[in-house]
Each structure stands twice: as C-alpha cells, then as structure tokens.
Amino acid sequence: MALSSSFWSSSSKAAIFSVALFMVLLIGSCSAQLSENFYAKKCPKVFYAVKSVVQSAVSKEPRMGASLLRLFFHDCFVNGCDGSVLLDDTSSFKGEKTAPPNKNSLRGFQVIDAIKSKVEATCPGVVSCADIVAIAARDSVVILGGPFWNVQLGRRDSKTASFNAAGAVLPSPLSTLGNLITKFQDQGLSAKDMVALSGAHTIGKARCSSYQSRIYNDTNINRVFANARKKNCPMISGTPKDNNVAVLDFKTPNHFDNYYYKNLLEQKGLLHSDQVLFNGGSTDSLVKAYSINQRAFESDFVTAMIKMGNIKPLTGSSGEIRKLCRRAN
C-alpha cells in the first residue's frame, strides 16, 4: 500500500531530519574530541611546565629533541596516541618498550617522567601522559628551529600496552617505499604525510644496526658518505658496536630544517628507508619540492603531525589520567 503524500511530507520527513541532525552532531562530536583549548581552564600552566623541562633537556643534549619527537610517533602508531609506549612491563602484559623497533633505541622516558611530575604539582590528576608526549614533541621541534603549531589535546591514557602490535605496525629502517606507504596508510596517513613526517630525520641519530646493511650493501648510496660511516659501524653485527650512532642529517643534525631532503638528492640518506623516498619512485617529486621549499615542508609536516595526533585517541570516559606515566593507576 502506497503512503500518502501528506504522511511523507510530515512524519517521515521529520524522522529523516532528526536522524540526519543526529548524524551531523555525532560526526561533529567525533571530530571535535580533541581541542587546542582543552586545558585552558583546567590547567592553563601546562604548556609552561612542559616547555621548561623540554628546554632544559634539549639544552643539555640536543638529540633529546629528536628522541621526544620519536616517542610521539611510536606512541601514535601503536593502537593510537594513548601513552601506551610509556608503560613498563607488568605481570599481565608485555609492553612496547622492548619490542624490536624500540628496544635499546627509544629514549626520553625520564624527561616525560620529569614533565609529569612538574605538571602534577601544578594540576594533579588533570593532564594525561599522552597529551604530555604530544606537547613535548611540538616543543622539541620548535626549540630546534622548526615550526610551531597548536597541539590538539584531550587524550586520555591507556591502561595497557602491546609488545606484538609495536613489532607489527612500526616501519622498519629496511622498509621498501611500498611498505612505508602501506604502513602509513594503515594509520590513515597519506604518502604525502609519510614523506613530510620522514623529515623528522633532519634531527637525531640512528644506531649502527639500523644502517649497517645500507652502507655495505646498497648501491644507491654516495660512496664517500658510506665509507665515512663504515669507520664507526663495522660489517660484523652482533657486537657492542651495533649501538654506535651516526647523525641522520650530517649537515645540520641539531637544527630542524629541510637538509634531510637535500641529502637524499645526493644519495646520502643514512637509512635504507630514508633513501627509498628518492630512488626513482612515486615520492621523488615531493622530496625535490621539500628540498627547495622549506616552508612547504614545514607546512605539510605540521599538517601531518596534527593528523597523526588524531589517530584513535582515548577520550571522554575511556582510559584514565595516569598519576605516573610508567604504570597504570
């Protein structure tokens, strides 16, 4: 039996409108879960507390800025930006700190502890460890000469971590271009985001075990560059020298700029996963563009950082606000 036109124009239209309005509100609430002003009233001094500790740590050791930036990346890629990377192992789970991509290389945990202590003294039980990691990453970039952006906040902390997830989702320094693109796409990040975020390697260092294969086996590498790195990284693996480090950007290792991309044009990327970004593939044009235009790189880097910071955050009543970042309450 056909519905009358009067019925369709009143009851059904009202119902459809209500459902549509609900969906709009639902979508809006999801996209607005994080906010730049989340702590404006709850803890207005949080930014000063974080910056003061980061500034002190980076002034003592510039590499720490890169380490704090890397913490944010390694947190967000594993089940979202939830502070899980900070958790120590417990009797109920094996955490992410000792997973292959992190073991003996992920750093900065003591700095996060110091920040948390200072924030707790100001605003107890208010600011999550996940948000502290996000703010510390931004401050590290700015302190080392990079761009500023307003960090979206409101994340809560997870109560558990995953050793297996960390090993599965974090890209390897031996990755192919296709594998890198896939790993980032799995997190909702585009190839453009991936190339821009890789520019974080304009600061920091890598262990010999991460670039050993490249300097001895890769052909798309500047020979003078490779030979210089061999002096500190012998071909034989499984020795203490595996932990020897080299700067990722040999031109300006403590300054956040676009030299990382300029180095790739000269086949002087330290990691295999660096050089594949400029090796005759689909991302060559982006590398060239960023090598010429630092503002374009910084703009896309900021966009990608904000986007990455929105990967599956815990909000509302999910998770908790940890008292100590190393363990659940």
mmCIF file of C-alpha atoms in Angstrom:
data_model
loop_
_atom_site.group_PDB
_atom_site.id
_atom_site.type_symbol
_atom_site.label_atom_id
_atom_site.label_comp_id
_atom_site.label_asym_id
_atom_site.label_seq_id
_atom_site.Cartn_x
_atom_site.Cartn_y
_atom_site.Cartn_z
ATOM 1 C CA MET A 1 0.000 0.000 0.000
ATOM 2 C CA ALA A 2 1.403 3.367 -1.019
ATOM 3 C CA LEU A 3 1.949 6.034 1.593
ATOM 4 C CA SER A 4 0.003 9.252 1.204
ATOM 5 C CA SER A 5 1.885 12.378 0.185
ATOM 6 C CA SER A 6 0.756 14.116 3.378
ATOM 7 C CA PHE A 7 2.266 11.370 5.540
ATOM 8 C CA TRP A 8 5.575 11.508 3.642
ATOM 9 C CA SER A 9 5.779 15.270 3.898
ATOM 10 C CA SER A 10 5.239 15.373 7.666
ATOM 11 C CA SER A 11 6.083 12.371 9.825
ATOM 12 C CA SER A 12 8.687 10.741 7.577
ATOM 13 C CA LYS A 13 10.443 13.999 6.717
ATOM 14 C CA ALA A 14 10.615 14.880 10.399
ATOM 15 C CA ALA A 15 12.073 11.473 11.199
ATOM 16 C CA ILE A 16 14.652 11.751 8.410
ATOM 17 C CA PHE A 17 15.593 15.235 9.561
ATOM 18 C CA SER A 18 16.044 14.004 13.139
ATOM 19 C CA VAL A 19 18.294 11.144 12.040
ATOM 20 C CA ALA A 20 20.317 13.479 9.800
ATOM 21 C CA LEU A 21 20.710 16.007 12.591
ATOM 22 C CA PHE A 22 21.837 13.263 14.966
ATOM 23 C CA MET A 23 24.447 12.055 12.468
ATOM 24 C CA VAL A 24 25.745 15.588 11.963
ATOM 25 C CA LEU A 25 26.038 16.083 15.707
ATOM 26 C CA LEU A 26 27.669 12.684 16.106
ATOM 27 C CA ILE A 27 30.227 13.358 13.386
ATOM 28 C CA GLY A 28 30.844 16.806 14.789
ATOM 29 C CA SER A 29 31.431 15.452 18.267
ATOM 30 C CA CYS A 30 33.862 12.856 16.949
ATOM 31 C CA SER A 31 35.902 15.406 15.022
ATOM 32 C CA ALA A 32 35.855 17.758 17.988
ATOM 33 C CA GLN A 33 37.039 15.203 20.556
ATOM 34 C CA LEU A 34 40.412 16.933 20.784
ATOM 35 C CA SER A 35 40.710 20.667 21.303
ATOM 36 C CA GLU A 36 43.519 23.212 21.357
ATOM 37 C CA ASN A 37 41.882 24.795 24.414
ATOM 38 C CA PHE A 38 41.199 21.600 26.359
ATOM 39 C CA TYR A 39 43.282 22.697 29.379
ATOM 40 C CA ALA A 40 42.543 26.433 29.167
ATOM 41 C CA LYS A 41 40.572 26.338 32.419
ATOM 42 C CA LYS A 42 41.661 23.017 33.910
ATOM 43 C CA CYS A 43 45.423 23.551 33.701
ATOM 44 C CA PRO A 44 46.453 26.788 31.934
ATOM 45 C CA LYS A 45 50.089 26.430 33.029
ATOM 46 C CA VAL A 46 50.584 23.043 31.367
ATOM 47 C CA PHE A 47 52.415 24.482 28.359
ATOM 48 C CA TYR A 48 54.919 26.345 30.517
ATOM 49 C CA ALA A 49 55.533 23.244 32.631
ATOM 50 C CA VAL A 50 56.202 21.055 29.584
ATOM 51 C CA LYS A 51 58.321 23.590 27.729
ATOM 52 C CA SER A 52 60.563 24.372 30.693
ATOM 53 C CA VAL A 53 61.515 20.724 31.174
ATOM 54 C CA VAL A 54 61.964 20.079 27.430
ATOM 55 C CA GLN A 55 64.060 23.236 27.054
ATOM 56 C CA SER A 56 66.358 22.130 29.864
ATOM 57 C CA ALA A 57 66.713 18.600 28.489
ATOM 58 C CA VAL A 58 67.418 19.704 24.905
ATOM 59 C CA SER A 59 69.927 22.351 26.022
ATOM 60 C CA LYS A 60 71.888 19.597 27.777
ATOM 61 C CA GLU A 61 71.564 17.166 24.855
ATOM 62 C CA PRO A 62 70.139 18.384 21.516
ATOM 63 C CA ARG A 63 69.479 14.783 20.476
ATOM 64 C CA MET A 64 66.804 14.590 23.158
ATOM 65 C CA GLY A 65 64.543 16.760 20.993
ATOM 66 C CA ALA A 66 64.557 14.097 18.304
ATOM 67 C CA SER A 67 64.008 11.380 20.908
ATOM 68 C CA LEU A 68 60.896 13.099 22.284
ATOM 69 C CA LEU A 69 59.553 13.616 18.765
ATOM 70 C CA ARG A 70 60.118 9.920 18.034
ATOM 71 C CA LEU A 71 58.274 8.937 21.218
ATOM 72 C CA PHE A 72 55.149 10.636 19.870
ATOM 73 C CA PHE A 73 55.415 8.808 16.540
ATOM 74 C CA HIS A 74 55.991 5.428 18.190
ATOM 75 C CA ASP A 75 53.101 6.022 20.577
ATOM 76 C CA CYS A 76 50.530 7.048 17.972
ATOM 77 C CA PHE A 77 51.270 4.227 15.533
ATOM 78 C CA VAL A 78 50.599 1.523 18.124
ATOM 79 C CA ASN A 79 46.869 1.467 18.935
ATOM 80 C CA GLY A 80 46.620 5.244 18.757
ATOM 81 C CA CYS A 81 48.011 8.209 20.710
ATOM 82 C CA ASP A 82 47.313 6.872 24.180
ATOM 83 C CA GLY A 83 50.611 6.954 26.071
ATOM 84 C CA SER A 84 50.940 3.171 25.828
ATOM 85 C CA VAL A 85 54.592 3.427 24.760
ATOM 86 C CA LEU A 86 55.463 4.790 28.212
ATOM 87 C CA LEU A 87 54.210 1.790 30.190
ATOM 88 C CA ASP A 88 56.650 -0.610 31.821
ATOM 89 C CA ASP A 89 56.012 -4.355 31.610
ATOM 90 C CA THR A 90 53.676 -5.860 34.196
ATOM 91 C CA SER A 91 52.596 -9.356 35.163
ATOM 92 C CA SER A 92 49.570 -9.003 32.867
ATOM 93 C CA PHE A 93 51.191 -7.621 29.701
ATOM 94 C CA LYS A 94 54.494 -7.174 27.915
ATOM 95 C CA GLY A 95 54.806 -3.543 26.893
ATOM 96 C CA GLU A 96 56.129 -1.759 23.858
ATOM 97 C CA LYS A 97 59.475 -0.547 25.207
ATOM 98 C CA THR A 98 61.261 -3.829 24.474
ATOM 99 C CA ALA A 99 59.622 -4.528 21.099
ATOM 100 C CA PRO A 100 62.229 -4.779 18.289
ATOM 101 C CA PRO A 101 61.611 -1.263 16.868
ATOM 102 C CA ASN A 102 62.042 0.269 20.346
ATOM 103 C CA LYS A 103 64.499 -1.854 22.306
ATOM 104 C CA ASN A 104 67.745 -0.032 23.128
ATOM 105 C CA SER A 105 66.755 2.863 20.871
ATOM 106 C CA LEU A 106 63.639 4.616 22.179
ATOM 107 C CA ARG A 107 64.659 7.371 24.601
ATOM 108 C CA GLY A 108 63.261 10.265 26.608
ATOM 109 C CA PHE A 109 61.244 8.391 29.213
ATOM 110 C CA GLN A 110 62.989 10.170 32.091
ATOM 111 C CA VAL A 111 62.168 13.539 30.536
ATOM 112 C CA ILE A 112 58.483 12.594 30.289
ATOM 113 C CA ASP A 113 58.618 11.495 33.944
ATOM 114 C CA ALA A 114 60.074 14.886 34.908
ATOM 115 C CA ILE A 115 57.405 16.728 32.937
ATOM 116 C CA LYS A 116 54.638 14.652 34.516
ATOM 117 C CA SER A 117 55.988 15.390 37.981
ATOM 118 C CA LYS A 118 56.003 19.118 37.306
ATOM 119 C CA VAL A 119 52.530 19.090 35.753
ATOM 120 C CA GLU A 120 51.110 17.038 38.630
ATOM 121 C CA ALA A 121 52.471 19.574 41.109
ATOM 122 C CA THR A 122 50.516 22.257 39.265
ATOM 123 C CA CYS A 123 47.369 20.403 38.195
ATOM 124 C CA PRO A 124 47.101 16.995 39.872
ATOM 125 C CA GLY A 125 45.109 14.350 38.021
ATOM 126 C CA VAL A 126 44.252 16.563 35.049
ATOM 127 C CA VAL A 127 46.777 16.205 32.199
ATOM 128 C CA SER A 128 47.305 12.838 30.510
ATOM 129 C CA CYS A 129 50.685 11.365 29.706
ATOM 130 C CA ALA A 130 49.530 11.002 26.096
ATOM 131 C CA ASP A 131 49.000 14.770 25.866
ATOM 132 C CA ILE A 132 52.347 15.441 27.534
ATOM 133 C CA VAL A 133 54.072 13.380 24.828
ATOM 134 C CA ALA A 134 52.233 15.372 22.134
ATOM 135 C CA ILE A 135 53.174 18.757 23.609
ATOM 136 C CA ALA A 136 56.786 17.696 24.237
ATOM 137 C CA ALA A 137 57.118 16.633 20.583
ATOM 138 C CA ARG A 138 55.910 20.049 19.401
ATOM 139 C CA ASP A 139 58.170 21.913 21.805
ATOM 140 C CA SER A 140 61.176 19.835 20.741
ATOM 141 C CA VAL A 141 60.639 20.781 17.098
ATOM 142 C CA VAL A 142 60.254 24.483 17.937
ATOM 143 C CA ILE A 143 63.297 24.578 20.236
ATOM 144 C CA LEU A 144 65.425 23.076 17.458
ATOM 145 C CA GLY A 145 64.309 25.719 14.975
ATOM 146 C CA GLY A 146 61.240 24.120 13.457
ATOM 147 C CA PRO A 147 57.646 25.344 13.047
ATOM 148 C CA PHE A 148 55.140 25.984 15.817
ATOM 149 C CA TRP A 149 51.600 24.600 15.815
ATOM 150 C CA ASN A 150 48.721 24.481 18.257
ATOM 151 C CA VAL A 151 48.562 20.965 19.678
ATOM 152 C CA GLN A 152 45.112 19.400 19.882
ATOM 153 C CA LEU A 153 44.566 17.968 23.358
ATOM 154 C CA GLY A 154 42.144 15.918 25.396
ATOM 155 C CA ARG A 155 43.648 12.440 25.044
ATOM 156 C CA ARG A 156 43.428 10.005 27.916
ATOM 157 C CA ASP A 157 45.889 7.272 28.834
ATOM 158 C CA SER A 158 45.593 3.590 28.067
ATOM 159 C CA LYS A 159 45.810 1.034 30.853
ATOM 160 C CA THR A 160 47.752 -1.478 28.796
ATOM 161 C CA ALA A 161 50.336 -1.765 26.009
ATOM 162 C CA SER A 162 51.135 -4.257 23.254
ATOM 163 C CA PHE A 163 54.567 -5.719 22.521
ATOM 164 C CA ASN A 164 53.225 -7.559 19.475
ATOM 165 C CA ALA A 165 51.471 -4.530 17.986
ATOM 166 C CA ALA A 166 54.616 -2.429 18.270
ATOM 167 C CA GLY A 167 56.591 -5.061 16.413
ATOM 168 C CA ALA A 168 53.958 -5.369 13.704
ATOM 169 C CA VAL A 169 52.971 -1.805 12.799
ATOM 170 C CA LEU A 170 56.100 0.342 13.191
ATOM 171 C CA PRO A 171 58.072 0.719 9.934
ATOM 172 C CA SER A 172 61.488 -0.901 9.706
ATOM 173 C CA PRO A 173 64.616 1.025 8.626
ATOM 174 C CA LEU A 174 64.887 -1.642 5.909
ATOM 175 C CA SER A 175 61.424 -0.856 4.515
ATOM 176 C CA THR A 176 60.698 -0.531 0.817
ATOM 177 C CA LEU A 177 58.785 2.505 -0.428
ATOM 178 C CA GLY A 178 55.677 0.399 -0.954
ATOM 179 C CA ASN A 179 55.872 -0.964 2.566
ATOM 180 C CA LEU A 180 56.256 2.534 4.037
ATOM 181 C CA ILE A 181 53.251 3.821 2.113
ATOM 182 C CA THR A 182 51.162 0.866 3.283
ATOM 183 C CA LYS A 183 52.220 1.214 6.930
ATOM 184 C CA PHE A 184 51.233 4.879 6.943
ATOM 185 C CA GLN A 185 48.008 4.304 5.024
ATOM 186 C CA ASP A 186 47.052 1.718 7.655
ATOM 187 C CA GLN A 187 47.125 4.617 10.131
ATOM 188 C CA GLY A 188 45.056 6.907 7.910
ATOM 189 C CA LEU A 189 48.109 8.834 6.705
ATOM 190 C CA SER A 190 48.838 9.509 3.041
ATOM 191 C CA ALA A 191 52.089 9.068 1.125
ATOM 192 C CA LYS A 192 52.469 12.847 1.349
ATOM 193 C CA ASP A 193 52.070 12.700 5.125
ATOM 194 C CA MET A 194 54.664 9.938 5.228
ATOM 195 C CA VAL A 195 57.266 11.929 3.276
ATOM 196 C CA ALA A 196 56.642 15.038 5.376
ATOM 197 C CA LEU A 197 56.863 13.128 8.664
ATOM 198 C CA SER A 198 60.061 11.433 7.489
ATOM 199 C CA GLY A 199 61.556 14.917 7.527
ATOM 200 C CA ALA A 200 61.782 14.484 11.309
ATOM 201 C CA HIS A 201 65.039 12.730 10.436
ATOM 202 C CA THR A 202 66.537 16.154 9.932
ATOM 203 C CA ILE A 203 67.394 15.816 13.644
ATOM 204 C CA GLY A 204 68.576 12.923 15.764
ATOM 205 C CA LYS A 205 70.733 9.851 15.371
ATOM 206 C CA ALA A 206 70.430 6.190 14.384
ATOM 207 C CA ARG A 207 72.212 3.110 15.664
ATOM 208 C CA CYS A 208 74.729 1.211 13.527
ATOM 209 C CA SER A 209 72.424 -1.813 13.439
ATOM 210 C CA SER A 210 69.814 0.347 11.672
ATOM 211 C CA TYR A 211 72.045 1.480 8.799
ATOM 212 C CA GLN A 212 74.696 -1.249 8.692
ATOM 213 C CA SER A 213 73.110 -3.097 5.787
ATOM 214 C CA ARG A 214 72.708 0.109 3.792
ATOM 215 C CA ILE A 215 76.304 1.309 3.951
ATOM 216 C CA TYR A 216 77.685 -2.118 2.999
ATOM 217 C CA ASN A 217 75.067 -3.483 0.604
ATOM 218 C CA ASP A 218 73.017 -0.694 -1.012
ATOM 219 C CA THR A 219 74.103 0.618 -4.398
ATOM 220 C CA ASN A 220 72.077 3.839 -4.323
ATOM 221 C CA ILE A 221 74.445 5.458 -1.841
ATOM 222 C CA ASN A 222 77.213 8.018 -2.167
ATOM 223 C CA ARG A 223 80.420 6.019 -1.728
ATOM 224 C CA VAL A 224 82.314 8.721 0.169
ATOM 225 C CA PHE A 225 79.352 9.096 2.511
ATOM 226 C CA ALA A 226 79.140 5.322 3.024
ATOM 227 C CA ASN A 227 82.863 4.897 3.668
ATOM 228 C CA ALA A 228 82.836 7.627 6.300
ATOM 229 C CA ARG A 229 80.090 5.805 8.217
ATOM 230 C CA LYS A 230 81.845 2.436 7.965
ATOM 231 C CA LYS A 231 84.559 3.741 10.296
ATOM 232 C CA ASN A 232 82.105 3.704 13.189
ATOM 233 C CA CYS A 233 79.947 0.786 12.033
ATOM 234 C CA PRO A 234 81.789 -2.450 11.111
ATOM 235 C CA MET A 235 80.261 -5.057 8.823
ATOM 236 C CA ILE A 236 80.125 -7.670 11.568
ATOM 237 C CA SER A 237 76.878 -7.442 13.517
ATOM 238 C CA GLY A 238 76.117 -8.709 16.994
ATOM 239 C CA THR A 239 78.844 -6.716 18.720
ATOM 240 C CA PRO A 240 78.666 -3.732 21.107
ATOM 241 C CA LYS A 241 79.432 -1.516 18.104
ATOM 242 C CA ASP A 242 75.886 -2.187 16.868
ATOM 243 C CA ASN A 243 74.889 0.566 19.285
ATOM 244 C CA ASN A 244 77.304 3.127 17.846
ATOM 245 C CA VAL A 245 75.332 6.041 16.452
ATOM 246 C CA ALA A 246 75.526 8.398 13.483
ATOM 247 C CA VAL A 247 73.546 11.551 12.791
ATOM 248 C CA LEU A 248 70.630 11.182 10.395
ATOM 249 C CA ASP A 249 71.346 14.582 8.824
ATOM 250 C CA PHE A 250 75.097 15.090 8.617
ATOM 251 C CA LYS A 251 74.754 18.731 7.512
ATOM 252 C CA THR A 252 72.670 20.286 10.334
ATOM 253 C CA PRO A 253 71.980 17.444 12.817
ATOM 254 C CA ASN A 254 70.718 19.692 15.611
ATOM 255 C CA HIS A 255 68.588 22.047 13.552
ATOM 256 C CA PHE A 256 65.120 21.307 12.212
ATOM 257 C CA ASP A 257 65.296 22.246 8.526
ATOM 258 C CA ASN A 258 64.996 20.693 5.059
ATOM 259 C CA TYR A 259 68.571 19.416 4.670
ATOM 260 C CA TYR A 260 67.285 15.884 5.132
ATOM 261 C CA TYR A 261 65.707 16.106 1.675
ATOM 262 C CA LYS A 262 68.743 17.783 0.136
ATOM 263 C CA ASN A 263 70.842 14.887 1.398
ATOM 264 C CA LEU A 264 68.524 12.392 -0.296
ATOM 265 C CA LEU A 265 69.079 14.111 -3.646
ATOM 266 C CA GLU A 266 72.790 13.331 -3.214
ATOM 267 C CA GLN A 267 72.123 9.704 -2.179
ATOM 268 C CA LYS A 268 73.220 10.498 1.364
ATOM 269 C CA GLY A 269 70.231 9.167 3.265
ATOM 270 C CA LEU A 270 71.513 7.238 6.281
ATOM 271 C CA LEU A 271 68.748 4.639 6.433
ATOM 272 C CA HIS A 272 67.533 2.471 3.585
ATOM 273 C CA SER A 273 64.019 3.665 4.434
ATOM 274 C CA ASP A 274 65.225 7.258 4.002
ATOM 275 C CA GLN A 275 66.747 6.841 0.561
ATOM 276 C CA VAL A 276 63.787 4.924 -0.888
ATOM 277 C CA LEU A 277 61.876 8.212 -0.739
ATOM 278 C CA PHE A 278 64.119 9.412 -3.552
ATOM 279 C CA ASN A 279 65.017 6.466 -5.703
ATOM 280 C CA GLY A 280 63.019 6.763 -8.919
ATOM 281 C CA GLY A 281 59.664 6.196 -7.248
ATOM 282 C CA SER A 282 56.379 7.996 -6.714
ATOM 283 C CA THR A 283 57.671 10.232 -3.899
ATOM 284 C CA ASP A 284 60.659 11.705 -5.783
ATOM 285 C CA SER A 285 58.752 14.865 -6.673
ATOM 286 C CA LEU A 286 57.830 15.553 -3.046
ATOM 287 C CA VAL A 287 61.430 15.128 -1.915
ATOM 288 C CA LYS A 288 62.551 17.573 -4.601
ATOM 289 C CA ALA A 289 59.848 20.061 -3.625
ATOM 290 C CA TYR A 290 60.736 19.944 0.062
ATOM 291 C CA SER A 291 64.458 20.234 -0.698
ATOM 292 C CA ILE A 292 63.785 23.513 -2.492
ATOM 293 C CA ASN A 293 60.992 24.937 -0.365
ATOM 294 C CA GLN A 294 61.431 24.652 3.412
ATOM 295 C CA ARG A 295 58.152 26.456 4.084
ATOM 296 C CA ALA A 296 56.255 23.870 2.063
ATOM 297 C CA PHE A 297 57.928 21.096 4.053
ATOM 298 C CA GLU A 298 57.168 22.747 7.395
ATOM 299 C CA SER A 299 53.545 23.374 6.444
ATOM 300 C CA ASP A 300 52.985 19.765 5.359
ATOM 301 C CA PHE A 301 54.898 18.482 8.396
ATOM 302 C CA VAL A 302 52.612 20.400 10.762
ATOM 303 C CA THR A 303 49.516 19.142 8.935
ATOM 304 C CA ALA A 304 50.765 15.562 9.164
ATOM 305 C CA MET A 305 51.703 15.882 12.842
ATOM 306 C CA ILE A 306 48.221 17.111 13.740
ATOM 307 C CA LYS A 307 46.701 14.340 11.643
ATOM 308 C CA MET A 308 48.897 11.712 13.295
ATOM 309 C CA GLY A 309 47.975 13.085 16.719
ATOM 310 C CA ASN A 310 44.351 12.270 15.948
ATOM 311 C CA ILE A 311 44.949 8.544 15.461
ATOM 312 C CA LYS A 312 42.436 6.724 17.690
ATOM 313 C CA PRO A 313 42.767 8.874 20.825
ATOM 314 C CA LEU A 314 41.067 7.756 24.020
ATOM 315 C CA THR A 315 38.657 10.483 25.102
ATOM 316 C CA GLY A 316 35.683 11.057 27.382
ATOM 317 C CA SER A 317 35.444 8.268 29.944
ATOM 318 C CA SER A 318 37.800 5.886 28.095
ATOM 319 C CA GLY A 319 41.174 5.107 29.630
ATOM 320 C CA GLU A 320 42.408 7.172 32.557
ATOM 321 C CA ILE A 321 44.664 10.028 33.613
ATOM 322 C CA ARG A 322 47.746 8.264 34.959
ATOM 323 C CA LYS A 323 49.424 9.540 38.083
ATOM 324 C CA LEU A 324 52.739 8.133 36.858
ATOM 325 C CA CYS A 325 53.383 7.685 33.167
ATOM 326 C CA ARG A 326 55.209 4.367 33.574
ATOM 327 C CA ARG A 327 52.277 2.473 35.076
ATOM 328 C CA ALA A 328 48.511 2.427 35.174
ATOM 329 C CA ASN A 329 46.786 3.744 38.262
#
